[in-house]
Amino acid sequence: DDTHIKTCSLVFLIPSEATGEEKYYVLYDSKETESVHYPNHVTVEDTHYFYEPIPGQKIDFDYYGIKQEGFVIYAVIQKGQLLGNPIALYALKFKPNSTAVETFNLDQCGNFDFRYGVTGEPDYIGTAWSTETTKTVLVEGNLMVRMRLECTSPRGDIHSDNIYTYYYCPTSAKRILIDAHHEMLKSITIDDPTILDGVFAGITSIKARSASIEKMNVGEILPTVYISTEDNAIQEFSVPQNPESIERELVLSTEADIELGSKAWVCLGDASSGKVHGIIFDSIAGIA
């Protein structure tokens, strides 16, 4: 009713001396206790970004900006485009100590829409193209923020319903949790399976250099793809760092027979620097 709490979620810092064997207790009594005001470590902002360095080449999107201690960590894209590429449902990761959402601060892109190949440019369609997005901030705590994005593809054939959660993390490695739900609303015949035969998550690298436009000096392409396979091995594949062709060049084709292992993950990395961006799957159930 109006005078009792129905549910309660607790998020708290684990002390450095914790071993994983501890027990945690929540104590309460019948007397009202004065609220404790803890510092607000994380915040979320519903806002917009626009930049058009060249006429017709826009970076234009609505997003939830996630900050920790005043620094930009992620931008969760509600709808929009990045230089002609649709990016609804993306999670953009920014370089350490970035204070603003700007192109030159962008470190990596994670796409969590559902897409498949079509002829034309760009050569895919799906919920990344959605322009009508239902957005909700579910939790805005001082140690955790959680947002929900729900949309349907322009063809009306795919519905995506994703929840994005970020927990305060005082270490250098940051991560965002995505609970992605994609539903096929009608039968789909893929125009060109050799392009994309159904993608539900990915890491998208961007690299641009310009002598005259400072904001276009953005991103990098890490040299190696690592995949944890079903035989508990790690396979490596080289990635061209300075591709010259404007045509799609697949490092792994859609016909490659690679099965993810029980501890499933995929990442882009640079062994020389130790830098890595990855996707860790909670489960491989239903993933072919």
PDB file of C-alpha atoms in Angstrom:
ATOM      1  CA  ASP A   1       0.000   0.000   0.000  1.00  0.00           C
ATOM      2  CA  ASP A   2       1.012   3.665   0.175  1.00  0.00           C
ATOM      3  CA  THR A   3       2.838   3.345   3.511  1.00  0.00           C
ATOM      4  CA  HIS A   4       4.976   0.257   2.959  1.00  0.00           C
ATOM      5  CA  ILE A   5       7.867  -0.544   0.659  1.00  0.00           C
ATOM      6  CA  LYS A   6       7.045  -3.301  -1.828  1.00  0.00           C
ATOM      7  CA  THR A   7      10.568  -3.991  -3.081  1.00  0.00           C
ATOM      8  CA  CYS A   8      14.043  -2.684  -2.372  1.00  0.00           C
ATOM      9  CA  SER A   9      17.304  -3.006  -4.297  1.00  0.00           C
ATOM     10  CA  LEU A  10      20.595  -2.469  -2.512  1.00  0.00           C
ATOM     11  CA  VAL A  11      23.830  -1.608  -4.316  1.00  0.00           C
ATOM     12  CA  PHE A  12      26.952  -1.093  -2.215  1.00  0.00           C
ATOM     13  CA  LEU A  13      30.724  -1.105  -2.528  1.00  0.00           C
ATOM     14  CA  ILE A  14      32.574  -4.324  -1.730  1.00  0.00           C
ATOM     15  CA  PRO A  15      35.584  -3.618   0.532  1.00  0.00           C
ATOM     16  CA  SER A  16      39.042  -4.456  -0.814  1.00  0.00           C
ATOM     17  CA  GLU A  17      39.619  -7.066   1.893  1.00  0.00           C
ATOM     18  CA  ALA A  18      36.537  -9.091   0.838  1.00  0.00           C
ATOM     19  CA  THR A  19      37.206 -12.702  -0.158  1.00  0.00           C
ATOM     20  CA  GLY A  20      33.753 -13.726  -1.359  1.00  0.00           C
ATOM     21  CA  GLU A  21      32.980 -15.716   1.771  1.00  0.00           C
ATOM     22  CA  GLU A  22      31.357 -12.828   3.659  1.00  0.00           C
ATOM     23  CA  LYS A  23      27.738 -12.544   4.739  1.00  0.00           C
ATOM     24  CA  TYR A  24      25.901  -9.236   4.478  1.00  0.00           C
ATOM     25  CA  TYR A  25      23.025  -8.252   6.775  1.00  0.00           C
ATOM     26  CA  VAL A  26      20.307  -5.636   6.376  1.00  0.00           C
ATOM     27  CA  LEU A  27      19.048  -4.463   9.786  1.00  0.00           C
ATOM     28  CA  TYR A  28      15.807  -2.570  10.385  1.00  0.00           C
ATOM     29  CA  ASP A  29      13.319  -1.866  13.169  1.00  0.00           C
ATOM     30  CA  SER A  30       9.904  -0.290  13.705  1.00  0.00           C
ATOM     31  CA  LYS A  31      11.310   3.191  14.362  1.00  0.00           C
ATOM     32  CA  GLU A  32      11.928   5.614  11.544  1.00  0.00           C
ATOM     33  CA  THR A  33      15.607   6.169  10.847  1.00  0.00           C
ATOM     34  CA  GLU A  34      16.977   9.403   9.483  1.00  0.00           C
ATOM     35  CA  SER A  35      18.201   9.111   5.901  1.00  0.00           C
ATOM     36  CA  VAL A  36      21.927   8.945   5.283  1.00  0.00           C
ATOM     37  CA  HIS A  37      23.220  11.105   2.428  1.00  0.00           C
ATOM     38  CA  TYR A  38      25.919   9.218   0.566  1.00  0.00           C
ATOM     39  CA  PRO A  39      27.988  10.858  -2.203  1.00  0.00           C
ATOM     40  CA  ASN A  40      26.497  10.538  -5.677  1.00  0.00           C
ATOM     41  CA  HIS A  41      29.160   8.619  -7.637  1.00  0.00           C
ATOM     42  CA  VAL A  42      27.187   8.064 -10.865  1.00  0.00           C
ATOM     43  CA  THR A  43      24.651  10.149 -12.790  1.00  0.00           C
ATOM     44  CA  VAL A  44      22.603   9.793 -15.973  1.00  0.00           C
ATOM     45  CA  GLU A  45      21.546  12.633 -18.295  1.00  0.00           C
ATOM     46  CA  ASP A  46      18.965  12.539 -21.097  1.00  0.00           C
ATOM     47  CA  THR A  47      20.381  14.795 -23.813  1.00  0.00           C
ATOM     48  CA  HIS A  48      21.366  15.246 -27.491  1.00  0.00           C
ATOM     49  CA  TYR A  49      24.543  15.527 -29.587  1.00  0.00           C
ATOM     50  CA  PHE A  50      24.927  17.095 -33.041  1.00  0.00           C
ATOM     51  CA  TYR A  51      27.986  17.695 -35.191  1.00  0.00           C
ATOM     52  CA  GLU A  52      28.179  18.104 -38.985  1.00  0.00           C
ATOM     53  CA  PRO A  53      31.830  18.452 -40.012  1.00  0.00           C
ATOM     54  CA  ILE A  54      31.005  18.093 -43.720  1.00  0.00           C
ATOM     55  CA  PRO A  55      27.618  18.946 -45.297  1.00  0.00           C
ATOM     56  CA  GLY A  56      25.561  15.767 -45.339  1.00  0.00           C
ATOM     57  CA  GLN A  57      27.920  13.909 -42.967  1.00  0.00           C
ATOM     58  CA  LYS A  58      26.181  14.168 -39.600  1.00  0.00           C
ATOM     59  CA  ILE A  59      26.742  12.870 -36.122  1.00  0.00           C
ATOM     60  CA  ASP A  60      23.287  13.364 -34.659  1.00  0.00           C
ATOM     61  CA  PHE A  61      21.775  11.335 -31.817  1.00  0.00           C
ATOM     62  CA  ASP A  62      19.679  11.372 -28.641  1.00  0.00           C
ATOM     63  CA  TYR A  63      21.327   9.584 -25.748  1.00  0.00           C
ATOM     64  CA  TYR A  64      21.578   8.832 -22.055  1.00  0.00           C
ATOM     65  CA  GLY A  65      24.946  10.090 -20.855  1.00  0.00           C
ATOM     66  CA  ILE A  66      26.447   8.102 -17.980  1.00  0.00           C
ATOM     67  CA  LYS A  67      28.995   9.904 -15.818  1.00  0.00           C
ATOM     68  CA  GLN A  68      31.100   8.722 -12.908  1.00  0.00           C
ATOM     69  CA  GLU A  69      32.644  11.320 -10.604  1.00  0.00           C
ATOM     70  CA  GLY A  70      32.021  13.895 -13.348  1.00  0.00           C
ATOM     71  CA  PHE A  71      33.732  11.916 -16.139  1.00  0.00           C
ATOM     72  CA  VAL A  72      31.825  10.562 -19.158  1.00  0.00           C
ATOM     73  CA  ILE A  73      31.932   6.753 -19.204  1.00  0.00           C
ATOM     74  CA  TYR A  74      29.198   5.661 -21.655  1.00  0.00           C
ATOM     75  CA  ALA A  75      26.529   7.090 -23.922  1.00  0.00           C
ATOM     76  CA  VAL A  76      23.495   4.846 -24.475  1.00  0.00           C
ATOM     77  CA  ILE A  77      22.006   5.840 -27.827  1.00  0.00           C
ATOM     78  CA  GLN A  78      18.229   6.160 -28.041  1.00  0.00           C
ATOM     79  CA  LYS A  79      18.124   6.981 -31.773  1.00  0.00           C
ATOM     80  CA  GLY A  80      20.240   8.741 -34.362  1.00  0.00           C
ATOM     81  CA  GLN A  81      23.107   8.356 -36.799  1.00  0.00           C
ATOM     82  CA  LEU A  82      26.888   8.396 -36.939  1.00  0.00           C
ATOM     83  CA  LEU A  83      28.147   9.578 -40.337  1.00  0.00           C
ATOM     84  CA  GLY A  84      25.274   7.918 -42.186  1.00  0.00           C
ATOM     85  CA  ASN A  85      25.172   4.801 -40.024  1.00  0.00           C
ATOM     86  CA  PRO A  86      22.113   4.284 -37.787  1.00  0.00           C
ATOM     87  CA  ILE A  87      23.058   3.731 -34.119  1.00  0.00           C
ATOM     88  CA  ALA A  88      19.892   3.252 -32.049  1.00  0.00           C
ATOM     89  CA  LEU A  89      20.510   0.932 -29.065  1.00  0.00           C
ATOM     90  CA  TYR A  90      24.305   1.401 -29.225  1.00  0.00           C
ATOM     91  CA  ALA A  91      26.509   1.865 -26.162  1.00  0.00           C
ATOM     92  CA  LEU A  92      29.408   4.219 -26.863  1.00  0.00           C
ATOM     93  CA  LYS A  93      32.422   3.939 -24.566  1.00  0.00           C
ATOM     94  CA  PHE A  94      34.652   6.963 -23.975  1.00  0.00           C
ATOM     95  CA  LYS A  95      38.333   7.331 -23.192  1.00  0.00           C
ATOM     96  CA  PRO A  96      39.417   7.569 -19.540  1.00  0.00           C
ATOM     97  CA  ASN A  97      39.025  11.028 -17.980  1.00  0.00           C
ATOM     98  CA  SER A  98      36.734  12.324 -20.745  1.00  0.00           C
ATOM     99  CA  THR A  99      34.699  15.266 -19.518  1.00  0.00           C
ATOM    100  CA  ALA A 100      32.375  15.608 -22.522  1.00  0.00           C
ATOM    101  CA  VAL A 101      30.683  13.540 -25.229  1.00  0.00           C
ATOM    102  CA  GLU A 102      32.833  14.529 -28.190  1.00  0.00           C
ATOM    103  CA  THR A 103      34.065  12.631 -31.234  1.00  0.00           C
ATOM    104  CA  PHE A 104      37.728  12.777 -30.196  1.00  0.00           C
ATOM    105  CA  ASN A 105      36.860  11.210 -26.822  1.00  0.00           C
ATOM    106  CA  LEU A 106      35.164   8.163 -28.366  1.00  0.00           C
ATOM    107  CA  ASP A 107      36.993   4.928 -27.564  1.00  0.00           C
ATOM    108  CA  GLN A 108      34.743   2.117 -28.848  1.00  0.00           C
ATOM    109  CA  CYS A 109      31.198   1.344 -30.028  1.00  0.00           C
ATOM    110  CA  GLY A 110      29.061  -1.587 -28.961  1.00  0.00           C
ATOM    111  CA  ASN A 111      25.929  -2.345 -30.996  1.00  0.00           C
ATOM    112  CA  PHE A 112      23.037  -4.190 -29.330  1.00  0.00           C
ATOM    113  CA  ASP A 113      20.344  -3.905 -31.991  1.00  0.00           C
ATOM    114  CA  PHE A 114      19.226  -6.809 -34.214  1.00  0.00           C
ATOM    115  CA  ARG A 115      20.125  -6.476 -37.899  1.00  0.00           C
ATOM    116  CA  TYR A 116      20.376  -8.445 -41.121  1.00  0.00           C
ATOM    117  CA  GLY A 117      21.834  -7.844 -44.566  1.00  0.00           C
ATOM    118  CA  VAL A 118      20.165  -5.947 -47.389  1.00  0.00           C
ATOM    119  CA  THR A 119      21.410  -4.536 -50.664  1.00  0.00           C
ATOM    120  CA  GLY A 120      22.276  -0.855 -50.701  1.00  0.00           C
ATOM    121  CA  GLU A 121      24.160   1.480 -48.372  1.00  0.00           C
ATOM    122  CA  PRO A 122      24.361   0.900 -45.457  1.00  0.00           C
ATOM    123  CA  ASP A 123      23.947  -2.787 -46.283  1.00  0.00           C
ATOM    124  CA  TYR A 124      21.823  -3.800 -43.294  1.00  0.00           C
ATOM    125  CA  ILE A 125      18.441  -3.074 -41.722  1.00  0.00           C
ATOM    126  CA  GLY A 126      17.041  -3.604 -38.235  1.00  0.00           C
ATOM    127  CA  THR A 127      16.303  -1.873 -34.962  1.00  0.00           C
ATOM    128  CA  ALA A 128      19.405   0.344 -35.208  1.00  0.00           C
ATOM    129  CA  TRP A 129      17.343   2.289 -37.760  1.00  0.00           C
ATOM    130  CA  SER A 130      14.496   2.924 -35.316  1.00  0.00           C
ATOM    131  CA  THR A 131      13.450   6.545 -34.925  1.00  0.00           C
ATOM    132  CA  GLU A 132      10.587   6.007 -32.464  1.00  0.00           C
ATOM    133  CA  THR A 133      12.088   4.818 -29.187  1.00  0.00           C
ATOM    134  CA  THR A 134      10.360   4.418 -25.846  1.00  0.00           C
ATOM    135  CA  LYS A 135      12.918   5.398 -23.209  1.00  0.00           C
ATOM    136  CA  THR A 136      12.799   5.054 -19.432  1.00  0.00           C
ATOM    137  CA  VAL A 137      15.246   5.660 -16.593  1.00  0.00           C
ATOM    138  CA  LEU A 138      14.480   2.726 -14.303  1.00  0.00           C
ATOM    139  CA  VAL A 139      16.991   3.441 -11.525  1.00  0.00           C
ATOM    140  CA  GLU A 140      19.069   6.512 -10.760  1.00  0.00           C
ATOM    141  CA  GLY A 141      21.023   5.658  -7.630  1.00  0.00           C
ATOM    142  CA  ASN A 142      24.299   6.954  -6.281  1.00  0.00           C
ATOM    143  CA  LEU A 143      26.148   3.710  -7.184  1.00  0.00           C
ATOM    144  CA  MET A 144      24.051   2.385 -10.088  1.00  0.00           C
ATOM    145  CA  VAL A 145      21.958   3.662 -12.999  1.00  0.00           C
ATOM    146  CA  ARG A 146      19.621   1.612 -15.205  1.00  0.00           C
ATOM    147  CA  MET A 147      17.831   2.579 -18.435  1.00  0.00           C
ATOM    148  CA  ARG A 148      15.410   0.861 -20.790  1.00  0.00           C
ATOM    149  CA  LEU A 149      15.083   1.377 -24.561  1.00  0.00           C
ATOM    150  CA  GLU A 150      12.279  -0.202 -26.586  1.00  0.00           C
ATOM    151  CA  CYS A 151      11.720   0.155 -30.337  1.00  0.00           C
ATOM    152  CA  THR A 152      10.613  -1.528 -33.558  1.00  0.00           C
ATOM    153  CA  SER A 153      12.516  -1.676 -36.850  1.00  0.00           C
ATOM    154  CA  PRO A 154      11.278   0.509 -39.740  1.00  0.00           C
ATOM    155  CA  ARG A 155      10.095  -2.599 -41.637  1.00  0.00           C
ATOM    156  CA  GLY A 156       8.019  -3.627 -38.626  1.00  0.00           C
ATOM    157  CA  ASP A 157       9.661  -7.051 -38.473  1.00  0.00           C
ATOM    158  CA  ILE A 158      11.848  -6.818 -35.347  1.00  0.00           C
ATOM    159  CA  HIS A 159      11.127  -5.535 -31.852  1.00  0.00           C
ATOM    160  CA  SER A 160      13.993  -4.787 -29.436  1.00  0.00           C
ATOM    161  CA  ASP A 161      13.642  -4.227 -25.702  1.00  0.00           C
ATOM    162  CA  ASN A 162      16.984  -3.599 -23.971  1.00  0.00           C
ATOM    163  CA  ILE A 163      17.964  -2.725 -20.408  1.00  0.00           C
ATOM    164  CA  TYR A 164      21.334  -1.033 -19.785  1.00  0.00           C
ATOM    165  CA  THR A 165      22.870  -1.065 -16.297  1.00  0.00           C
ATOM    166  CA  TYR A 166      26.038   0.644 -15.122  1.00  0.00           C
ATOM    167  CA  TYR A 167      27.536   0.120 -11.665  1.00  0.00           C
ATOM    168  CA  TYR A 168      30.045   2.508 -10.135  1.00  0.00           C
ATOM    169  CA  CYS A 169      33.516   1.054 -10.598  1.00  0.00           C
ATOM    170  CA  PRO A 170      36.575   2.736  -9.031  1.00  0.00           C
ATOM    171  CA  THR A 171      39.031   0.634 -11.081  1.00  0.00           C
ATOM    172  CA  SER A 172      40.293   1.570 -14.546  1.00  0.00           C
ATOM    173  CA  ALA A 173      38.324  -1.175 -16.363  1.00  0.00           C
ATOM    174  CA  LYS A 174      34.706  -0.160 -16.883  1.00  0.00           C
ATOM    175  CA  ARG A 175      31.803  -2.297 -18.082  1.00  0.00           C
ATOM    176  CA  ILE A 176      28.145  -1.879 -18.904  1.00  0.00           C
ATOM    177  CA  LEU A 177      25.573  -4.674 -18.581  1.00  0.00           C
ATOM    178  CA  ILE A 178      23.037  -5.084 -21.389  1.00  0.00           C
ATOM    179  CA  ASP A 179      19.993  -7.314 -21.083  1.00  0.00           C
ATOM    180  CA  ALA A 180      18.908  -7.473 -24.737  1.00  0.00           C
ATOM    181  CA  HIS A 181      15.612  -8.945 -25.925  1.00  0.00           C
ATOM    182  CA  HIS A 182      14.915  -9.186 -29.678  1.00  0.00           C
ATOM    183  CA  GLU A 183      11.642 -10.530 -31.036  1.00  0.00           C
ATOM    184  CA  MET A 184      10.892 -11.392 -34.666  1.00  0.00           C
ATOM    185  CA  LEU A 185       7.429 -10.005 -35.419  1.00  0.00           C
ATOM    186  CA  LYS A 186       7.125 -11.618 -38.851  1.00  0.00           C
ATOM    187  CA  SER A 187       8.957 -14.024 -41.107  1.00  0.00           C
ATOM    188  CA  ILE A 188      12.138 -12.483 -42.556  1.00  0.00           C
ATOM    189  CA  THR A 189      13.728 -13.346 -45.881  1.00  0.00           C
ATOM    190  CA  ILE A 190      17.267 -11.991 -45.847  1.00  0.00           C
ATOM    191  CA  ASP A 191      18.067 -10.140 -49.069  1.00  0.00           C
ATOM    192  CA  ASP A 192      21.748 -11.049 -49.045  1.00  0.00           C
ATOM    193  CA  PRO A 193      22.916 -13.567 -46.420  1.00  0.00           C
ATOM    194  CA  THR A 194      26.533 -13.126 -47.540  1.00  0.00           C
ATOM    195  CA  ILE A 195      26.424  -9.617 -46.071  1.00  0.00           C
ATOM    196  CA  LEU A 196      24.825 -10.286 -42.698  1.00  0.00           C
ATOM    197  CA  ASP A 197      22.671 -13.258 -41.787  1.00  0.00           C
ATOM    198  CA  GLY A 198      21.409 -11.971 -38.434  1.00  0.00           C
ATOM    199  CA  VAL A 199      23.429 -10.059 -35.839  1.00  0.00           C
ATOM    200  CA  PHE A 200      22.315  -9.341 -32.278  1.00  0.00           C
ATOM    201  CA  ALA A 201      25.470  -7.775 -30.807  1.00  0.00           C
ATOM    202  CA  GLY A 202      28.818  -6.494 -31.971  1.00  0.00           C
ATOM    203  CA  ILE A 203      31.842  -4.287 -31.453  1.00  0.00           C
ATOM    204  CA  THR A 204      32.173  -1.558 -34.058  1.00  0.00           C
ATOM    205  CA  SER A 205      35.525   0.175 -34.517  1.00  0.00           C
ATOM    206  CA  ILE A 206      35.836   3.619 -36.062  1.00  0.00           C
ATOM    207  CA  LYS A 207      39.056   5.264 -37.213  1.00  0.00           C
ATOM    208  CA  ALA A 208      39.175   8.668 -38.917  1.00  0.00           C
ATOM    209  CA  ARG A 209      42.016  11.125 -39.406  1.00  0.00           C
ATOM    210  CA  SER A 210      41.861  14.694 -40.707  1.00  0.00           C
ATOM    211  CA  ALA A 211      44.555  17.344 -40.958  1.00  0.00           C
ATOM    212  CA  SER A 212      41.994  20.162 -41.154  1.00  0.00           C
ATOM    213  CA  ILE A 213      39.139  19.012 -38.857  1.00  0.00           C
ATOM    214  CA  GLU A 214      40.355  18.313 -35.334  1.00  0.00           C
ATOM    215  CA  LYS A 215      37.138  16.621 -34.194  1.00  0.00           C
ATOM    216  CA  MET A 216      37.481  14.044 -36.979  1.00  0.00           C
ATOM    217  CA  ASN A 217      40.651  12.594 -35.466  1.00  0.00           C
ATOM    218  CA  VAL A 218      38.797   9.842 -33.719  1.00  0.00           C
ATOM    219  CA  GLY A 219      39.094   6.183 -32.802  1.00  0.00           C
ATOM    220  CA  GLU A 220      41.452   3.331 -33.563  1.00  0.00           C
ATOM    221  CA  ILE A 221      41.261  -0.217 -34.895  1.00  0.00           C
ATOM    222  CA  LEU A 222      42.812  -2.787 -32.574  1.00  0.00           C
ATOM    223  CA  PRO A 223      44.833  -5.420 -34.480  1.00  0.00           C
ATOM    224  CA  THR A 224      43.426  -8.732 -33.230  1.00  0.00           C
ATOM    225  CA  VAL A 225      40.087 -10.462 -32.703  1.00  0.00           C
ATOM    226  CA  TYR A 226      40.084 -13.072 -29.934  1.00  0.00           C
ATOM    227  CA  ILE A 227      37.295 -15.664 -29.574  1.00  0.00           C
ATOM    228  CA  SER A 228      36.758 -18.169 -26.778  1.00  0.00           C
ATOM    229  CA  THR A 229      35.702 -21.361 -28.595  1.00  0.00           C
ATOM    230  CA  GLU A 230      33.840 -24.534 -27.634  1.00  0.00           C
ATOM    231  CA  ASP A 231      37.018 -26.574 -27.040  1.00  0.00           C
ATOM    232  CA  ASN A 232      38.148 -24.042 -24.386  1.00  0.00           C
ATOM    233  CA  ALA A 233      40.707 -22.595 -26.782  1.00  0.00           C
ATOM    234  CA  ILE A 234      41.257 -18.988 -27.802  1.00  0.00           C
ATOM    235  CA  GLN A 235      41.403 -18.341 -31.528  1.00  0.00           C
ATOM    236  CA  GLU A 236      43.066 -15.219 -32.914  1.00  0.00           C
ATOM    237  CA  PHE A 237      42.348 -13.392 -36.166  1.00  0.00           C
ATOM    238  CA  SER A 238      44.254 -10.404 -37.539  1.00  0.00           C
ATOM    239  CA  VAL A 239      42.371  -7.199 -38.355  1.00  0.00           C
ATOM    240  CA  PRO A 240      43.603  -4.708 -40.989  1.00  0.00           C
ATOM    241  CA  GLN A 241      44.354  -1.489 -39.109  1.00  0.00           C
ATOM    242  CA  ASN A 242      44.429   0.780 -42.136  1.00  0.00           C
ATOM    243  CA  PRO A 243      41.938  -0.648 -44.672  1.00  0.00           C
ATOM    244  CA  GLU A 244      41.997   1.143 -48.017  1.00  0.00           C
ATOM    245  CA  SER A 245      38.998  -0.418 -49.732  1.00  0.00           C
ATOM    246  CA  ILE A 246      35.541   1.118 -49.377  1.00  0.00           C
ATOM    247  CA  GLU A 247      34.077  -2.373 -49.801  1.00  0.00           C
ATOM    248  CA  ARG A 248      33.249  -4.551 -46.806  1.00  0.00           C
ATOM    249  CA  GLU A 249      36.164  -6.806 -45.857  1.00  0.00           C
ATOM    250  CA  LEU A 250      35.162  -9.678 -43.584  1.00  0.00           C
ATOM    251  CA  VAL A 251      37.763 -10.947 -41.139  1.00  0.00           C
ATOM    252  CA  LEU A 252      35.355 -13.799 -40.392  1.00  0.00           C
ATOM    253  CA  SER A 253      32.642 -14.573 -42.917  1.00  0.00           C
ATOM    254  CA  THR A 254      29.088 -15.493 -42.011  1.00  0.00           C
ATOM    255  CA  GLU A 255      29.935 -19.016 -43.173  1.00  0.00           C
ATOM    256  CA  ALA A 256      32.847 -19.487 -40.747  1.00  0.00           C
ATOM    257  CA  ASP A 257      32.214 -22.494 -38.502  1.00  0.00           C
ATOM    258  CA  ILE A 258      33.206 -21.165 -35.074  1.00  0.00           C
ATOM    259  CA  GLU A 259      31.271 -22.172 -31.983  1.00  0.00           C
ATOM    260  CA  LEU A 260      31.477 -20.173 -28.746  1.00  0.00           C
ATOM    261  CA  GLY A 261      32.579 -22.029 -25.629  1.00  0.00           C
ATOM    262  CA  SER A 262      30.643 -22.330 -22.372  1.00  0.00           C
ATOM    263  CA  LYS A 263      32.471 -19.249 -21.078  1.00  0.00           C
ATOM    264  CA  ALA A 264      31.622 -17.239 -24.140  1.00  0.00           C
ATOM    265  CA  TRP A 265      33.358 -13.993 -24.988  1.00  0.00           C
ATOM    266  CA  VAL A 266      34.659 -12.101 -28.018  1.00  0.00           C
ATOM    267  CA  CYS A 267      37.046  -9.173 -27.951  1.00  0.00           C
ATOM    268  CA  LEU A 268      39.230  -6.805 -29.916  1.00  0.00           C
ATOM    269  CA  GLY A 269      42.678  -6.399 -28.438  1.00  0.00           C
ATOM    270  CA  ASP A 270      46.245  -5.206 -28.774  1.00  0.00           C
ATOM    271  CA  ALA A 271      48.701  -7.551 -27.072  1.00  0.00           C
ATOM    272  CA  SER A 272      51.513  -4.984 -27.200  1.00  0.00           C
ATOM    273  CA  SER A 273      49.613  -2.375 -25.171  1.00  0.00           C
ATOM    274  CA  GLY A 274      47.259  -4.659 -23.238  1.00  0.00           C
ATOM    275  CA  LYS A 275      44.237  -2.680 -24.392  1.00  0.00           C
ATOM    276  CA  VAL A 276      41.073  -4.677 -25.009  1.00  0.00           C
ATOM    277  CA  HIS A 277      37.349  -4.186 -25.659  1.00  0.00           C
ATOM    278  CA  GLY A 278      35.128  -7.213 -25.306  1.00  0.00           C
ATOM    279  CA  ILE A 279      31.651  -8.671 -25.042  1.00  0.00           C
ATOM    280  CA  ILE A 280      31.147 -11.306 -22.337  1.00  0.00           C
ATOM    281  CA  PHE A 281      27.989 -13.374 -22.759  1.00  0.00           C
ATOM    282  CA  ASP A 282      25.938 -14.336 -19.727  1.00  0.00           C
ATOM    283  CA  SER A 283      24.872 -17.563 -21.467  1.00  0.00           C
ATOM    284  CA  ILE A 284      25.231 -19.310 -24.812  1.00  0.00           C
ATOM    285  CA  ALA A 285      21.752 -20.817 -24.641  1.00  0.00           C
ATOM    286  CA  GLY A 286      20.025 -20.194 -27.959  1.00  0.00           C
ATOM    287  CA  ILE A 287      23.161 -18.820 -29.631  1.00  0.00           C
ATOM    288  CA  ALA A 288      24.135 -20.752 -32.777  1.00  0.00           C
TER     289      ALA A 288
END
